[in-house]
mmCIF file of C-alpha atoms in Angstrom:
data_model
loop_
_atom_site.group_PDB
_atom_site.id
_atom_site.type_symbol
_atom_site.label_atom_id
_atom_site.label_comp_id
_atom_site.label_asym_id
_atom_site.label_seq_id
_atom_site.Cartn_x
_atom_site.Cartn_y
_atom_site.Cartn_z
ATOM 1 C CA UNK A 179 99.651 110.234 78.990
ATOM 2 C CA UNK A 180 99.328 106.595 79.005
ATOM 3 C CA UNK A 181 95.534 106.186 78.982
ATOM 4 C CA UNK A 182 95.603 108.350 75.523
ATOM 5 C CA UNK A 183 98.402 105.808 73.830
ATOM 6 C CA UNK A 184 96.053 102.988 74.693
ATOM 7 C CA UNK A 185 92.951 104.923 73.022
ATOM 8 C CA UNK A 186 95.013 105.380 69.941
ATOM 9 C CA UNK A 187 96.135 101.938 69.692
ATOM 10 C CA UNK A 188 92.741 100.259 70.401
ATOM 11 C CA UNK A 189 91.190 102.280 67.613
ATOM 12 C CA UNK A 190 93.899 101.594 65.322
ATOM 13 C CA UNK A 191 93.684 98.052 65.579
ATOM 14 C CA UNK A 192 90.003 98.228 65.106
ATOM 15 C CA UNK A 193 89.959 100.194 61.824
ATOM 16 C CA UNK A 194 92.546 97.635 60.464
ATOM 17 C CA UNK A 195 90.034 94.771 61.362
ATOM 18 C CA UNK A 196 86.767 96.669 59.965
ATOM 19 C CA UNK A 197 89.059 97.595 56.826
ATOM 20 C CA UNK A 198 90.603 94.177 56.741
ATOM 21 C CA UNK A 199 86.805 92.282 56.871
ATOM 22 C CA UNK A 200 85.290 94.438 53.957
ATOM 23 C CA UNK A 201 87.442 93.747 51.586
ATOM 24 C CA UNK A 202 89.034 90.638 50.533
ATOM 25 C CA UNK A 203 91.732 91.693 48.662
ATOM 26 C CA UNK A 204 93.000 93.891 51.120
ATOM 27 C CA UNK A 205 97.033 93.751 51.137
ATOM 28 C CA UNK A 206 97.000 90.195 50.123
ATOM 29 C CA UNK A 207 101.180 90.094 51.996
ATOM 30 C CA UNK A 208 99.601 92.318 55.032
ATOM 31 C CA UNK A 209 98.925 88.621 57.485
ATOM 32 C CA UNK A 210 102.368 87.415 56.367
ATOM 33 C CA UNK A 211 104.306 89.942 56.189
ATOM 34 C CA UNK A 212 107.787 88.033 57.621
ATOM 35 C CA UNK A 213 110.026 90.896 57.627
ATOM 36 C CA UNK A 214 107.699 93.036 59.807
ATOM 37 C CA UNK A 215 107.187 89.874 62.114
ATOM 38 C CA UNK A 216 111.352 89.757 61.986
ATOM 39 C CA UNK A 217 111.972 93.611 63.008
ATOM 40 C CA UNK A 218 109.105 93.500 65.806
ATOM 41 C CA UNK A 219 110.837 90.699 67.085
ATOM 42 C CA UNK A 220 114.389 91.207 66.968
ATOM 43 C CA UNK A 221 114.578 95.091 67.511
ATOM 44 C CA UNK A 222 112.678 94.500 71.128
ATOM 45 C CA UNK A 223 115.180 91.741 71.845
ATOM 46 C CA UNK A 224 118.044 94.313 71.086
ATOM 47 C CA UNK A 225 116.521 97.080 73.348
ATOM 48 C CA UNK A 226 115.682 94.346 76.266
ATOM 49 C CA UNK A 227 119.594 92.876 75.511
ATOM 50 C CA UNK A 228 121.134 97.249 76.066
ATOM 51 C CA UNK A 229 118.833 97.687 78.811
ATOM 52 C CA UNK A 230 119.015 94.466 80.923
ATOM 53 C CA UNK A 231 122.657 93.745 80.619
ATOM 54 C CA UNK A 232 124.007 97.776 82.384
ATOM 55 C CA UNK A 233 121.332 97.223 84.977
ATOM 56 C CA UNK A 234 122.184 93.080 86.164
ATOM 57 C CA UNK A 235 126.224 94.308 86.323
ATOM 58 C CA UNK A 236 124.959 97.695 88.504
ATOM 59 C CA UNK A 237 122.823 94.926 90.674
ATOM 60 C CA UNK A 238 125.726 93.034 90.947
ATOM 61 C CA UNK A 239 127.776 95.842 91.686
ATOM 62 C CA UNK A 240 125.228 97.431 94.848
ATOM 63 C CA UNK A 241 125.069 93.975 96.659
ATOM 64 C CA UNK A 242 128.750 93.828 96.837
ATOM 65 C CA UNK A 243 130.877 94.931 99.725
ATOM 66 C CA UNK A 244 134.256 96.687 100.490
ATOM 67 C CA UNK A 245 136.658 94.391 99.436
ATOM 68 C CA UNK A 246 138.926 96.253 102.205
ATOM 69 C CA UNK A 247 136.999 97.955 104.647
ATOM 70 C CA UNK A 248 139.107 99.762 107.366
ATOM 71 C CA UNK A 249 137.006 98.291 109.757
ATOM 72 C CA UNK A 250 134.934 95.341 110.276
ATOM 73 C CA UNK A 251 132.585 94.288 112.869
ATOM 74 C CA UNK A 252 130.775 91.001 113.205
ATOM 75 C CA UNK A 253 127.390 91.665 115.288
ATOM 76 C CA UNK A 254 125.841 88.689 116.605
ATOM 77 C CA UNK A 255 121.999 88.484 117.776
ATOM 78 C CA UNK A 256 122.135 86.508 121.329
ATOM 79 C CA UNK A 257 118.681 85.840 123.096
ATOM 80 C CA UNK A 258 118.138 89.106 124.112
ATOM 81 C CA UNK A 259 121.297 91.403 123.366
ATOM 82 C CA UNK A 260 123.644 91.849 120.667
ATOM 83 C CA UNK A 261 127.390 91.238 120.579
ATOM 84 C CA UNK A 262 130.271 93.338 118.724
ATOM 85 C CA UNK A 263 133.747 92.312 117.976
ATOM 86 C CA UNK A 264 135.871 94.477 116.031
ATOM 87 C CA UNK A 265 138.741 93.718 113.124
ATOM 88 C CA UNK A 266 140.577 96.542 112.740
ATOM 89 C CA UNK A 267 142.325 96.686 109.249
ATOM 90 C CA UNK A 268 146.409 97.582 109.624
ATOM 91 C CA UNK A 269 145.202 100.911 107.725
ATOM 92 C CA UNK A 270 143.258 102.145 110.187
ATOM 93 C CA UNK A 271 145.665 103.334 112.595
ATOM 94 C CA UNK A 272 147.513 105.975 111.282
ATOM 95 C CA UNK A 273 150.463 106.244 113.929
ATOM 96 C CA UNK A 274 153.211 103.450 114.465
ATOM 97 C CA UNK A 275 152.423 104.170 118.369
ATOM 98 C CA UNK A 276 148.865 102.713 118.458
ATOM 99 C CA UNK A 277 149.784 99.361 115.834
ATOM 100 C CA UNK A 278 152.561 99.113 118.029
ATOM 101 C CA UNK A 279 150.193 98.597 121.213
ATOM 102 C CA UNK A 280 147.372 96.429 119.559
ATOM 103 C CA UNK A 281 150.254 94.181 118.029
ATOM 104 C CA UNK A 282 151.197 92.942 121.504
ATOM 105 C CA UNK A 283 147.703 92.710 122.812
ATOM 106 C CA UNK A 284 145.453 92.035 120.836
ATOM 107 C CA UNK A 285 146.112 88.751 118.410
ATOM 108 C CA UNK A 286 146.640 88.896 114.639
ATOM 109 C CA UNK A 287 144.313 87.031 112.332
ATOM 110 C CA UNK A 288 144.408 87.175 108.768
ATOM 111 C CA UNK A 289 146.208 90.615 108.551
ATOM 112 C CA UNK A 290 143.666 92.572 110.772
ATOM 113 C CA UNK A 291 144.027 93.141 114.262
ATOM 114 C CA UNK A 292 140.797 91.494 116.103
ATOM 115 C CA UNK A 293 139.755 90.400 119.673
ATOM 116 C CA UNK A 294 137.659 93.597 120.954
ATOM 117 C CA UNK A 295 134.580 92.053 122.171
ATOM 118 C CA UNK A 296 131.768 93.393 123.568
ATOM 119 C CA UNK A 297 128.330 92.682 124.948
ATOM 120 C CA UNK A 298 125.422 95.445 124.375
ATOM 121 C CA UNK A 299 122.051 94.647 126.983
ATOM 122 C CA UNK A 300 119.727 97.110 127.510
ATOM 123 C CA UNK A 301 119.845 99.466 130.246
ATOM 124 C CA UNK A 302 116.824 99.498 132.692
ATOM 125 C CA UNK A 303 115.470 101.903 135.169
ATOM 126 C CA UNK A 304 118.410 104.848 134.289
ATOM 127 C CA UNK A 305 116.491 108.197 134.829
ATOM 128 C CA UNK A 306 119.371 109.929 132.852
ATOM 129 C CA UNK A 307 119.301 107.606 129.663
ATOM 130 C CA UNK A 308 116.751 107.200 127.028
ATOM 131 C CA UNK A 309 114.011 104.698 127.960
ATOM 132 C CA UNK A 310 114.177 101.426 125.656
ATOM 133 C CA UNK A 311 117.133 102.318 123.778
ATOM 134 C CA UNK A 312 119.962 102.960 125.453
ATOM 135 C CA UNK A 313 122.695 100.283 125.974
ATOM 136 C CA UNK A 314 125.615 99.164 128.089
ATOM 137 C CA UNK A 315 128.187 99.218 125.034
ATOM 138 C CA UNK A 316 127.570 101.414 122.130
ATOM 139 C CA UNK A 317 128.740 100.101 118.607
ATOM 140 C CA UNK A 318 131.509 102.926 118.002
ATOM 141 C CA UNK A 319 132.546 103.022 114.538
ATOM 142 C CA UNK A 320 134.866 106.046 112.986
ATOM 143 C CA UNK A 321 132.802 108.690 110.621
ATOM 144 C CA UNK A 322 133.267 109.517 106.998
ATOM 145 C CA UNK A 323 135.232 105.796 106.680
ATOM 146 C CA UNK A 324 133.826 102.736 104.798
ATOM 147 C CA UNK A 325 132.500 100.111 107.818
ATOM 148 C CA UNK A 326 131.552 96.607 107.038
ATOM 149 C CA UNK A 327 129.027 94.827 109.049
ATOM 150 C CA UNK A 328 128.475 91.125 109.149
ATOM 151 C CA UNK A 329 125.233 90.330 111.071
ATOM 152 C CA UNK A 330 124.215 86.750 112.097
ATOM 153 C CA UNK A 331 122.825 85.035 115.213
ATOM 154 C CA UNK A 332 123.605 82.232 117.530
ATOM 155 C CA UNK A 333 120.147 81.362 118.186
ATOM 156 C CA UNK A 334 116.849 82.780 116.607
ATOM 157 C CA UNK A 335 115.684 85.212 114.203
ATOM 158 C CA UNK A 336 117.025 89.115 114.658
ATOM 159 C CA UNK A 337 117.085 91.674 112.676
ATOM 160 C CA UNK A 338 119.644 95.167 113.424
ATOM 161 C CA UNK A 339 118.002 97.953 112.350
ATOM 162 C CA UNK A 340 119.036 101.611 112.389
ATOM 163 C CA UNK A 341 116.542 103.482 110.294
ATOM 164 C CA UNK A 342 118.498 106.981 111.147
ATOM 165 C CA UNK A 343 121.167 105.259 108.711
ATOM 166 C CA UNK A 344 119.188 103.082 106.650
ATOM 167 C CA UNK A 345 120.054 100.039 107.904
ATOM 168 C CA UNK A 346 118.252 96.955 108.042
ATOM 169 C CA UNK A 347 119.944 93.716 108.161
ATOM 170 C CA UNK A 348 118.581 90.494 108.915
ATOM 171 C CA UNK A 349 120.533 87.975 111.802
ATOM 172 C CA UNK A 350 120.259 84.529 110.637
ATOM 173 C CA UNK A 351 121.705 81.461 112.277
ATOM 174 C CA UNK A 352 124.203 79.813 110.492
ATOM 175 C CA UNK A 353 124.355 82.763 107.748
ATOM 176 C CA UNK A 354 126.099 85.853 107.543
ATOM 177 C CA UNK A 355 124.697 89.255 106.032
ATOM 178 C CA UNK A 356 127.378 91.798 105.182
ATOM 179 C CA UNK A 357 126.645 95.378 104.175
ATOM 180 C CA UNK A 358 129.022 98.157 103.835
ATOM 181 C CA UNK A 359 128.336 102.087 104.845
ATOM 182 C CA UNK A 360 129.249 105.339 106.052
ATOM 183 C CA UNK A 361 128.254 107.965 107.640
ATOM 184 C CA UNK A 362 129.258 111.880 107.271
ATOM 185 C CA UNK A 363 127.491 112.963 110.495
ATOM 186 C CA UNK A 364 128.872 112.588 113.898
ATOM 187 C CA UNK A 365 126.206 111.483 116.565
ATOM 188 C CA UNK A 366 124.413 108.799 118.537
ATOM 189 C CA UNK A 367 122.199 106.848 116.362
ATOM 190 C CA UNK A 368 119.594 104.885 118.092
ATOM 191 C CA UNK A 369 118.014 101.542 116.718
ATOM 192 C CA UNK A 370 116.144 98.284 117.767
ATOM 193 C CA UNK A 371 116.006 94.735 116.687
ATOM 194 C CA UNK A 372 112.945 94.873 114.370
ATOM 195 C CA UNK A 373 112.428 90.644 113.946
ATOM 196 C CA UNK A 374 110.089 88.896 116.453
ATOM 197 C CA UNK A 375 112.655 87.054 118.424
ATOM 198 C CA UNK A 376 110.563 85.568 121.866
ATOM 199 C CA UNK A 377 109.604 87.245 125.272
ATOM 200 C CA UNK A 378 112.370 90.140 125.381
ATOM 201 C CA UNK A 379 112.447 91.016 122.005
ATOM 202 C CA UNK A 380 111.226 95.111 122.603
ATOM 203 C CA UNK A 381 114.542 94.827 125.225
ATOM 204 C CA UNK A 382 117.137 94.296 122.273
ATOM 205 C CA UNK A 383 118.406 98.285 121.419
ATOM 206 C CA UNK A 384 121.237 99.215 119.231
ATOM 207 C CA UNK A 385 123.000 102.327 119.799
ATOM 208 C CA UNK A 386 125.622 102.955 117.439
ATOM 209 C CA UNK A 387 128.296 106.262 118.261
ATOM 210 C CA UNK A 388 129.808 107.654 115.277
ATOM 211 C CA UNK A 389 133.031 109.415 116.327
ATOM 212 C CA UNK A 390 135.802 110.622 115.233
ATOM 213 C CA UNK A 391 138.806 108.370 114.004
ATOM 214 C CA UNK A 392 141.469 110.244 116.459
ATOM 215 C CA UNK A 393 138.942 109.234 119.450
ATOM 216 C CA UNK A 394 138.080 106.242 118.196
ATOM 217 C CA UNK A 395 141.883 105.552 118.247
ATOM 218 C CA UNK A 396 142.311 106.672 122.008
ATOM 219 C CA UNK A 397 139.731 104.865 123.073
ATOM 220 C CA UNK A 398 141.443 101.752 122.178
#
């Protein structure tokens, strides 16, 4: 469709010029014609002005995060495993019982309840697990909720990456990347660090659980 546009244009512009050339005379106000020059100039600034301004305020929009996320997790990239600690929003527990319990053990920052730490390494020479990607802690985060991630690293280059979610977020030292999702399937979803990161870096899995919220909450 586009190739046939061009045709049409290129041979209208050459008639004009073969038209234009013969005769002298020809539309004497056709090379300085200022309101033509005005409307094919302003008219394509109005369309560029409707267009652009929607779509920069909808790119704003999908690079922001949860403002309150029921639960957020701060993953660190470590030389060659990653680290987890949760922040549990007050929201998230839905009995008295379990805020209750966390209250007296776990220490209040902020208005969330955080402290659950945990180190993930790779499992080795486990006949029963899956070769290269299973781990010693599994990220478990609650399905059909809004999770926030913020990914960084205390020494090199990572990169977590789950492309059964569609997540791909780069660990940078001294820099934290936050991204918001959720999930409607429950499952193990398997992942790897996907950033050249020195000897071990094929020995960095992520294995992320997605669970219930009710097991999630006995868990803890």
């Amino acid at each position: 469709m586009l190739f046939p546009i061009l045709i049409f244009i290129l041979c209208l512009i050459m008639y004009i010029m073969i038209k234009s050339n013969k005769k002298v005379f020809f539309n004497l106000y056709f090379s300085s014609g200022r309101l033509i020059e005005y409307i094919w100039t302003i008219i394509p600034m109005l369309v560029l002005l409707t267009v652009g301004i929607p779509s920069l305020y909808i790119l704003f929009l999908s690079d922001e995060v949860v403002l309150y996320p029921i639960l957020s997790v701060k993953v660190l990239g470590h030389q060659w495993f990653w680290s987890y600690e949760y922040m549990f929003s007050k929201s998230f527990f839905s009995t008295k019982d379990h805020s209750i319990m966390l209250n007296k053990e776990i220490p209040m920052m902020k208005g969330n309840i955080s402290g659950l730490e945990v180190d993930s390494y790779m499992i080795f020479g486990s006949e029963d697990k899956i070769r290269l990607l299973s781990s010693t802690s599994s990220l478990v985060l609650p399905v059909g909720d809004m999770v926030r991630l913020m990914v960084s690293s205390s020494d090199v280059l990572h990169c977590f990456t789950i492309p059964s979610l569609g997540l791909k977020i780069d660990a940078i030292p001294g820099r934290i990347n936050q991204v918001a999702f959720s999930s409607l399937s429950e499952g193990v979803f398997f992942g790897q660090c996907s950033e050249l990161c020195g000897a071990q870096h094929s020995f960095m899995p992520i294995e992320v659980a997605m669970v219930n919220k009710n097991y999630l909450l006995n868990l803890l």
